[in-house]
PDB file of C-alpha atoms in Angstrom:
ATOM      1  CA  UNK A  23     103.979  91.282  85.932  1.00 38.00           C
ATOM      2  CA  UNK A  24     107.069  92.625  87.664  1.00 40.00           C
ATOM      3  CA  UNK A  25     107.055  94.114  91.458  1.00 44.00           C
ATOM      4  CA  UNK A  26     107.876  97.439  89.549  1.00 43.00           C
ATOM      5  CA  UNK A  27     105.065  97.222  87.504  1.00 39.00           C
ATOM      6  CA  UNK A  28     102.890  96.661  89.853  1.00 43.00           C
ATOM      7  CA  UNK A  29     104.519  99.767  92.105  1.00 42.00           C
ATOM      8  CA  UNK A  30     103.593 102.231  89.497  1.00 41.00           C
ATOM      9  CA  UNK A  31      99.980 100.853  88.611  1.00 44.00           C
ATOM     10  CA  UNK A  32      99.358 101.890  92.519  1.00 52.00           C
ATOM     11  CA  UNK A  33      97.888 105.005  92.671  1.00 62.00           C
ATOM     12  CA  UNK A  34      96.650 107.228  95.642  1.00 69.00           C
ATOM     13  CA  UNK A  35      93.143 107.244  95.356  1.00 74.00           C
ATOM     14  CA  UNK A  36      91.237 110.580  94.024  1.00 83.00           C
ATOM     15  CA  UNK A  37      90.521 112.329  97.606  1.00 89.00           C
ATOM     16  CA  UNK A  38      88.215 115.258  96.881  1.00 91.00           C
ATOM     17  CA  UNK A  39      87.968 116.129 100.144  1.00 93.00           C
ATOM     18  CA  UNK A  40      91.069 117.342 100.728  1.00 94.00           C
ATOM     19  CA  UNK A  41      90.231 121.185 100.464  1.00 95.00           C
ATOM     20  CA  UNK A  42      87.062 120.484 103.297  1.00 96.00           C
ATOM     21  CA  UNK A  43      89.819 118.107 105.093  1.00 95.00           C
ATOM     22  CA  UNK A  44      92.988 120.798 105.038  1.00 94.00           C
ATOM     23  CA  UNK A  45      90.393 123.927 106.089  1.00 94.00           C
ATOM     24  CA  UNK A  46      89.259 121.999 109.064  1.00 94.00           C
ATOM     25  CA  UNK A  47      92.899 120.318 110.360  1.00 93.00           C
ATOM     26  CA  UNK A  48      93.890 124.342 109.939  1.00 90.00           C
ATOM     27  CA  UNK A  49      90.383 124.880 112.139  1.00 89.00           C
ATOM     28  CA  UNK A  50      91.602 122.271 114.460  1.00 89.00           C
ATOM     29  CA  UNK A  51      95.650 123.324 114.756  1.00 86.00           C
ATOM     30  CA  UNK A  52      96.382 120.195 113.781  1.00 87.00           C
ATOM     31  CA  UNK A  53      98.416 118.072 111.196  1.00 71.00           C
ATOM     32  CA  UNK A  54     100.539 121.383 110.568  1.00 66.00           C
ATOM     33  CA  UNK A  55     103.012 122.290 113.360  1.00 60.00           C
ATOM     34  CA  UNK A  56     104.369 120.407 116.859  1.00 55.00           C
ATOM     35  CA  UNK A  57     102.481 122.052 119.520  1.00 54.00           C
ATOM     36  CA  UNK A  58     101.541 121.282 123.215  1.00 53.00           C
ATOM     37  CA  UNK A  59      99.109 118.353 121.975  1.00 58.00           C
ATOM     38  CA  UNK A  60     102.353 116.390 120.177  1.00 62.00           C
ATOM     39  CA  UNK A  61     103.619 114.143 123.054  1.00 72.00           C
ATOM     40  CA  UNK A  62      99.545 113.103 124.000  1.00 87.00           C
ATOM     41  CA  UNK A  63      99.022 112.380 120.281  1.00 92.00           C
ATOM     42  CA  UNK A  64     102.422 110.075 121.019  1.00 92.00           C
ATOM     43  CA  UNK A  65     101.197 108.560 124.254  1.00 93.00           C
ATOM     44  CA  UNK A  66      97.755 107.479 121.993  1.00 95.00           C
ATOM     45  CA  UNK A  67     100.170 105.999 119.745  1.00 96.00           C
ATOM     46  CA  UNK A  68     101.752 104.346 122.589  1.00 95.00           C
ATOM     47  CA  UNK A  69      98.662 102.864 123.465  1.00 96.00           C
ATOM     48  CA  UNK A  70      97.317 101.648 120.260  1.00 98.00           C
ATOM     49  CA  UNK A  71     100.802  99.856 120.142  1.00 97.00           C
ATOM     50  CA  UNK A  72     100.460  98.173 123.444  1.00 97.00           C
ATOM     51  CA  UNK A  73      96.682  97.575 122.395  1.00 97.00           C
ATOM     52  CA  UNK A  74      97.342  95.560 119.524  1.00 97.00           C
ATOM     53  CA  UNK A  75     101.227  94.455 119.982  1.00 96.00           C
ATOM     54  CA  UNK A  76     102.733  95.759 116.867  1.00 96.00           C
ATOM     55  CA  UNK A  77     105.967  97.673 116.534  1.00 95.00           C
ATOM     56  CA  UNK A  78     104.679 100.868 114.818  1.00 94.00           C
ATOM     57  CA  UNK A  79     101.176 102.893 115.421  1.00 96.00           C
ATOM     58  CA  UNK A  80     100.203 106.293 113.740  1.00 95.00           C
ATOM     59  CA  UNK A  81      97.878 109.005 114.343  1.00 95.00           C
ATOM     60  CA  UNK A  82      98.141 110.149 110.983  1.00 95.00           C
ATOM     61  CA  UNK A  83      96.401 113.799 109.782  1.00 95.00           C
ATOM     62  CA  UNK A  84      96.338 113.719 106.355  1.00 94.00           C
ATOM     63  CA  UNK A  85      96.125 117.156 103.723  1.00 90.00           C
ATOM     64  CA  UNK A  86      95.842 117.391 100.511  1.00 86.00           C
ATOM     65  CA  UNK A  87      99.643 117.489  99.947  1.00 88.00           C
ATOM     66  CA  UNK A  88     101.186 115.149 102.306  1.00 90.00           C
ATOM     67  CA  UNK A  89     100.787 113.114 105.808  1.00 92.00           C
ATOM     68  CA  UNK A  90     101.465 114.193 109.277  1.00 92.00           C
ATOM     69  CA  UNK A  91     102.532 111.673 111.863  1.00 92.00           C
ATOM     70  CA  UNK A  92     100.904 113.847 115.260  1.00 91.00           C
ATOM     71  CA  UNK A  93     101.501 110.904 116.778  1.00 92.00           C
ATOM     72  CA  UNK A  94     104.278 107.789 116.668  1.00 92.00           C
ATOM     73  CA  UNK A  95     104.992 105.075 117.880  1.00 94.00           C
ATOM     74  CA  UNK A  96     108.335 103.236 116.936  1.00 92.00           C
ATOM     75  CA  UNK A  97     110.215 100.029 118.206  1.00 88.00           C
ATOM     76  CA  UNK A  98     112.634 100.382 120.717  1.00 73.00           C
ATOM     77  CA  UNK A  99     115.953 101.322 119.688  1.00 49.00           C
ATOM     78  CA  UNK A 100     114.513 104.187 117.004  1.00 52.00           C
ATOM     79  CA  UNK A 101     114.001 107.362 117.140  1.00 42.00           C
ATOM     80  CA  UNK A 102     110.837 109.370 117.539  1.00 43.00           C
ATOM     81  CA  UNK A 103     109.965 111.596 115.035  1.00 40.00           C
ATOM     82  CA  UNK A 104     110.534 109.226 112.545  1.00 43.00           C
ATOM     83  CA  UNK A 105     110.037 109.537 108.980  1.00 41.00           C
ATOM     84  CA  UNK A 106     108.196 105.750 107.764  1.00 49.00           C
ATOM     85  CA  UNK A 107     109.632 106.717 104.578  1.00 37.00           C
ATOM     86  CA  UNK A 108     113.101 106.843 105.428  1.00 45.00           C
ATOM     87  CA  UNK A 109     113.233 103.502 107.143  1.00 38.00           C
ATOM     88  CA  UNK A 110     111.684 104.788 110.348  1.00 38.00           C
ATOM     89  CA  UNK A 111     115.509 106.997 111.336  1.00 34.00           C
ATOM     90  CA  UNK A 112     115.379 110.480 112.043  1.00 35.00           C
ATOM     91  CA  UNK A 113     114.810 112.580 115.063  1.00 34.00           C
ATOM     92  CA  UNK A 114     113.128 115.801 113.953  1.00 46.00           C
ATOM     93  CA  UNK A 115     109.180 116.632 114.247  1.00 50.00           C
ATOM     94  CA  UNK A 116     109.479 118.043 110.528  1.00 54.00           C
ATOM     95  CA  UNK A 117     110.468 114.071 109.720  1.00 69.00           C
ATOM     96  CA  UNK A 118     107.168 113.417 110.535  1.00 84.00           C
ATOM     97  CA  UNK A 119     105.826 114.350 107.262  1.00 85.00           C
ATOM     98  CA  UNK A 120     105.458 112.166 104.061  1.00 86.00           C
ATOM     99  CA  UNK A 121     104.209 111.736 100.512  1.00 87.00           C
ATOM    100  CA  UNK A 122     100.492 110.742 100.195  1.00 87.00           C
ATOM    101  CA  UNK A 123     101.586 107.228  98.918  1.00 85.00           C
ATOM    102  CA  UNK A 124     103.482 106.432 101.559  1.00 85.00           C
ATOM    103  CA  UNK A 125     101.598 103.790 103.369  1.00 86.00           C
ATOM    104  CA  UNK A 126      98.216 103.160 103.420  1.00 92.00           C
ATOM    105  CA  UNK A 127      96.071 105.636 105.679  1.00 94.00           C
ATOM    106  CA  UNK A 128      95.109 107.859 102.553  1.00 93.00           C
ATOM    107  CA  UNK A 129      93.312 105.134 101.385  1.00 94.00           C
ATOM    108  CA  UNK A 130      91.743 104.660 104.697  1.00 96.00           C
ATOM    109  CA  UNK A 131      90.473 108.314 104.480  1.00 96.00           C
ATOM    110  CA  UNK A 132      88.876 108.680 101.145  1.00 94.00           C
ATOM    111  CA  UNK A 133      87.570 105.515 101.423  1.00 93.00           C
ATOM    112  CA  UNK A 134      86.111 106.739 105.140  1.00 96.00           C
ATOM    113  CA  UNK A 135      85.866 102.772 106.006  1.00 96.00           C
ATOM    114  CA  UNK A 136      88.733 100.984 108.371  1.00 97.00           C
ATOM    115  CA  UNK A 137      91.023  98.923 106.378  1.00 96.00           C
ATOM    116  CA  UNK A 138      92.440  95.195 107.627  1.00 96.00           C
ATOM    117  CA  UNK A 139      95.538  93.777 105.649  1.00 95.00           C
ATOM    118  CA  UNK A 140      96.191  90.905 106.933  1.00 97.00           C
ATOM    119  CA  UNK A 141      99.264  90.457 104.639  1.00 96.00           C
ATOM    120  CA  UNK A 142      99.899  93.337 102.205  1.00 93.00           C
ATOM    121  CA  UNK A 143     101.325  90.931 100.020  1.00 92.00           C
ATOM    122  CA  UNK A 144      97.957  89.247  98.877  1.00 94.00           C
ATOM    123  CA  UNK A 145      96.728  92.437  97.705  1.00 90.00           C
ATOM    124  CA  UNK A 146      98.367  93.690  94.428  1.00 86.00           C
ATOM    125  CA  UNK A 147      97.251  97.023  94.410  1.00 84.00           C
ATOM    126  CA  UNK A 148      98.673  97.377  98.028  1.00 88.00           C
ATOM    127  CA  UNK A 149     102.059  95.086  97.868  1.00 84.00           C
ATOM    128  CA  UNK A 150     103.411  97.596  95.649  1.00 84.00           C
ATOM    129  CA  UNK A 151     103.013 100.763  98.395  1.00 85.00           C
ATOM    130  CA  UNK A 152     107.094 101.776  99.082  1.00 83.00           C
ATOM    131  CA  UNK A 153     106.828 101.226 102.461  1.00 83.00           C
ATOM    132  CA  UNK A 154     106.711  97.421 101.910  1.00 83.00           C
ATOM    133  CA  UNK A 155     110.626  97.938 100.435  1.00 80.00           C
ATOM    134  CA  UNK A 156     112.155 100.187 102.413  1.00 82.00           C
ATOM    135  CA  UNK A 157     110.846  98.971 106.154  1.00 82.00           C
ATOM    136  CA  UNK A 158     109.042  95.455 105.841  1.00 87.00           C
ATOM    137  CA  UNK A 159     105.752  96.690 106.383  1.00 91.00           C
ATOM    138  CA  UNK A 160     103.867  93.389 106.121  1.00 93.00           C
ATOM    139  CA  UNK A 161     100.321  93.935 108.261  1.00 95.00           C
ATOM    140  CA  UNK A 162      98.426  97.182 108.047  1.00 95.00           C
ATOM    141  CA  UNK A 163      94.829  98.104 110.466  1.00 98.00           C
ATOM    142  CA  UNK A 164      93.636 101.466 110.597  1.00 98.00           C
ATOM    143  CA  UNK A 165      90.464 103.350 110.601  1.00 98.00           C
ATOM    144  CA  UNK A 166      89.166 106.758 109.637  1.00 98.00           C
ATOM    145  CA  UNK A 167      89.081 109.723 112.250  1.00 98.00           C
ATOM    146  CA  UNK A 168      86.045 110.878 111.204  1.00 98.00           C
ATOM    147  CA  UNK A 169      84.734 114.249 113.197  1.00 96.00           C
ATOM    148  CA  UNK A 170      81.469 115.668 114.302  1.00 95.00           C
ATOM    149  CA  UNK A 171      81.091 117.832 110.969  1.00 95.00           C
ATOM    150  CA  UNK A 172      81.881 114.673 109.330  1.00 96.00           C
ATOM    151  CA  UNK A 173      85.672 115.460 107.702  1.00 97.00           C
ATOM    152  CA  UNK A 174      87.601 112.577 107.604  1.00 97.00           C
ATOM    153  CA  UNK A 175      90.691 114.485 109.212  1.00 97.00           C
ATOM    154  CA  UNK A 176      93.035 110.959 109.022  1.00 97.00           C
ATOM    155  CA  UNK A 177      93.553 107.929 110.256  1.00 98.00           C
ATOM    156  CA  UNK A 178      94.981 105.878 113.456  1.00 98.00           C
ATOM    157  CA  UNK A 179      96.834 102.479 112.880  1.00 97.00           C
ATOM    158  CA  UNK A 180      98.716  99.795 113.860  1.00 97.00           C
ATOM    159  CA  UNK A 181     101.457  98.561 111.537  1.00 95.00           C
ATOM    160  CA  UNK A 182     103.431  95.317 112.011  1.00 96.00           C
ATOM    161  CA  UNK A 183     106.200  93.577 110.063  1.00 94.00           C
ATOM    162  CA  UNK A 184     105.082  90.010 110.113  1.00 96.00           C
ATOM    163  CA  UNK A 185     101.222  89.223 108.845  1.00 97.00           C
ATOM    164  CA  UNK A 186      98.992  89.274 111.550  1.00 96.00           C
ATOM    165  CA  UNK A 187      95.571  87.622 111.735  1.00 97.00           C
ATOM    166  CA  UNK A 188      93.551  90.638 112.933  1.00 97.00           C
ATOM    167  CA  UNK A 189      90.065  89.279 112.686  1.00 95.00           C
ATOM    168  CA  UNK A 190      87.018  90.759 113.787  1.00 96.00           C
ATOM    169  CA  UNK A 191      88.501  91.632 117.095  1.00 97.00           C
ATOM    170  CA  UNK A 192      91.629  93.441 115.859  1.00 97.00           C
ATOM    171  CA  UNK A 193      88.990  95.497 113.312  1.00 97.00           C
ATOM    172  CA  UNK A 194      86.717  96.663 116.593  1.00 98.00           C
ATOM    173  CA  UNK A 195      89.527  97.208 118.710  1.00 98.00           C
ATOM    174  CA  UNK A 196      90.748 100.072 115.896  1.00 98.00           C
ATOM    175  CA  UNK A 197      87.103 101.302 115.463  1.00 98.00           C
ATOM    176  CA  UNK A 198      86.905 101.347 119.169  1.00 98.00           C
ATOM    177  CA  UNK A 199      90.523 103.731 119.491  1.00 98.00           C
ATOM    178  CA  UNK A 200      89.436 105.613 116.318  1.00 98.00           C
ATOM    179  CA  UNK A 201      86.462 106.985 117.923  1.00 98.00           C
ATOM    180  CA  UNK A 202      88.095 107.393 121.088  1.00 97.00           C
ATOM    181  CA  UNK A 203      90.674 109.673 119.773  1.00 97.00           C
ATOM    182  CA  UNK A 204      88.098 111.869 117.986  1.00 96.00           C
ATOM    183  CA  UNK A 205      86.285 112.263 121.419  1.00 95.00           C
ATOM    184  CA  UNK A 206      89.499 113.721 122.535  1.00 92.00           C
ATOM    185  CA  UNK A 207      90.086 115.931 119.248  1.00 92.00           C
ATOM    186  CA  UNK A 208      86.422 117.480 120.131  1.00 93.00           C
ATOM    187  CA  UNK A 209      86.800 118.238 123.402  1.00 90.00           C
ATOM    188  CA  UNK A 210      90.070 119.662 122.588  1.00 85.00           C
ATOM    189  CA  UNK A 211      88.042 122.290 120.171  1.00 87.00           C
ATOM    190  CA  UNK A 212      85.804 122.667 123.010  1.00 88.00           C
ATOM    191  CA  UNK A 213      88.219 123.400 125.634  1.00 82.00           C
ATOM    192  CA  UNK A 214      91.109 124.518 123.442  1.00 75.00           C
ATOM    193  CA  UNK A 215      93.704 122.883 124.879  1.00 60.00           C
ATOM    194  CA  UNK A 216      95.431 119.390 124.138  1.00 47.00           C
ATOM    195  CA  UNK A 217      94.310 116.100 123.939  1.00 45.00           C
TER     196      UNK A 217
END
């Protein structure tokens, strides 16, 4: 079986959610529009970076359309607001937006469950996602953001371009920011200000 075979047997999973999901982001003010949360969804990114020493983190609010990067981190030398689709180049907020099968945080959210690659590669049904290609995604760990109504609103993760042996401590250390971060979406709603 070719690598192009394989890239179109790779579906985005079935994610009928995504009406409950998009209704309660749009409740939330979040994965539509930049506003005056954006840079402390970036400075979680930041941290989830230096947490687990990869080049690229994501708080990632997904809709039934598409993905919203609310938070990014990049390596040095790129630009924020970088579309992962485009090679991680780009400067604008809208950039932040891609297709649902770029990557592999949808999967994280319907399946409501973290997810540990420890080398995409040895999984064919996630070797084959485009963002292996175009930016040498090689290690994937994220987990579901999961809030107090129980909407899986999207995912935070930490990306790196070498395989990485996560283990059991790389998987709690993502729970462990996961749930973090939705503390600070609540008491966002509760306070309505940003996180």
């Amino acid at each position: 079986m070719t690598r192009s075979t394989t890239r179109r047997m790779l579906l985005t999973p079935a994610d009928r959610d995504a009406p409950v999901r998009t209704r309660r982001l749009r409740t939330l003010g979040l994965g539509e529009r930049a506003d005056a949360s954006f840079d402390n969804f970036d400075a979680f990114a930041d941290r989830v970076a230096e947490v687990t020493d990869v080049p690229f983190s994501m708080v990632n609010f997904i809709d039934g359309n598409r993905q919203f990067f609310a938070g990014l981190h990049t390596p040095t030398g790129t630009h924020r607001g970088s579309d992962l689709g485009a090679a991680a180049a780009g400067s604008s907020r809208s950039g932040r937006y891609v297709a649902l099968d770029r990557g592999y945080c949808p999967h994280v959210v319907v399946r409501r469950k973290a997810l540990v690659l420890e080398d995409v590669c040895d999984y064919p049904r996630f070797a084959g996602n485009p963002v292996v290609d175009e930016i040498g995604i090689r290690s994937y760990l994220g987990a579901p953001l999961i809030d107090r109504t129980g909407v899986a609103l999207g995912a935070v993760c930490a990306v790196d371009t070498v395989p990485r042996p996560w283990g059991r401590a790389g998987l709690d250390t993502i729970k462990s920011l996961a749930r973090e971060l939705v503390g600070h979406i609540h008491q966002r709603e509760e306070n309505g200000i940003g996180i």
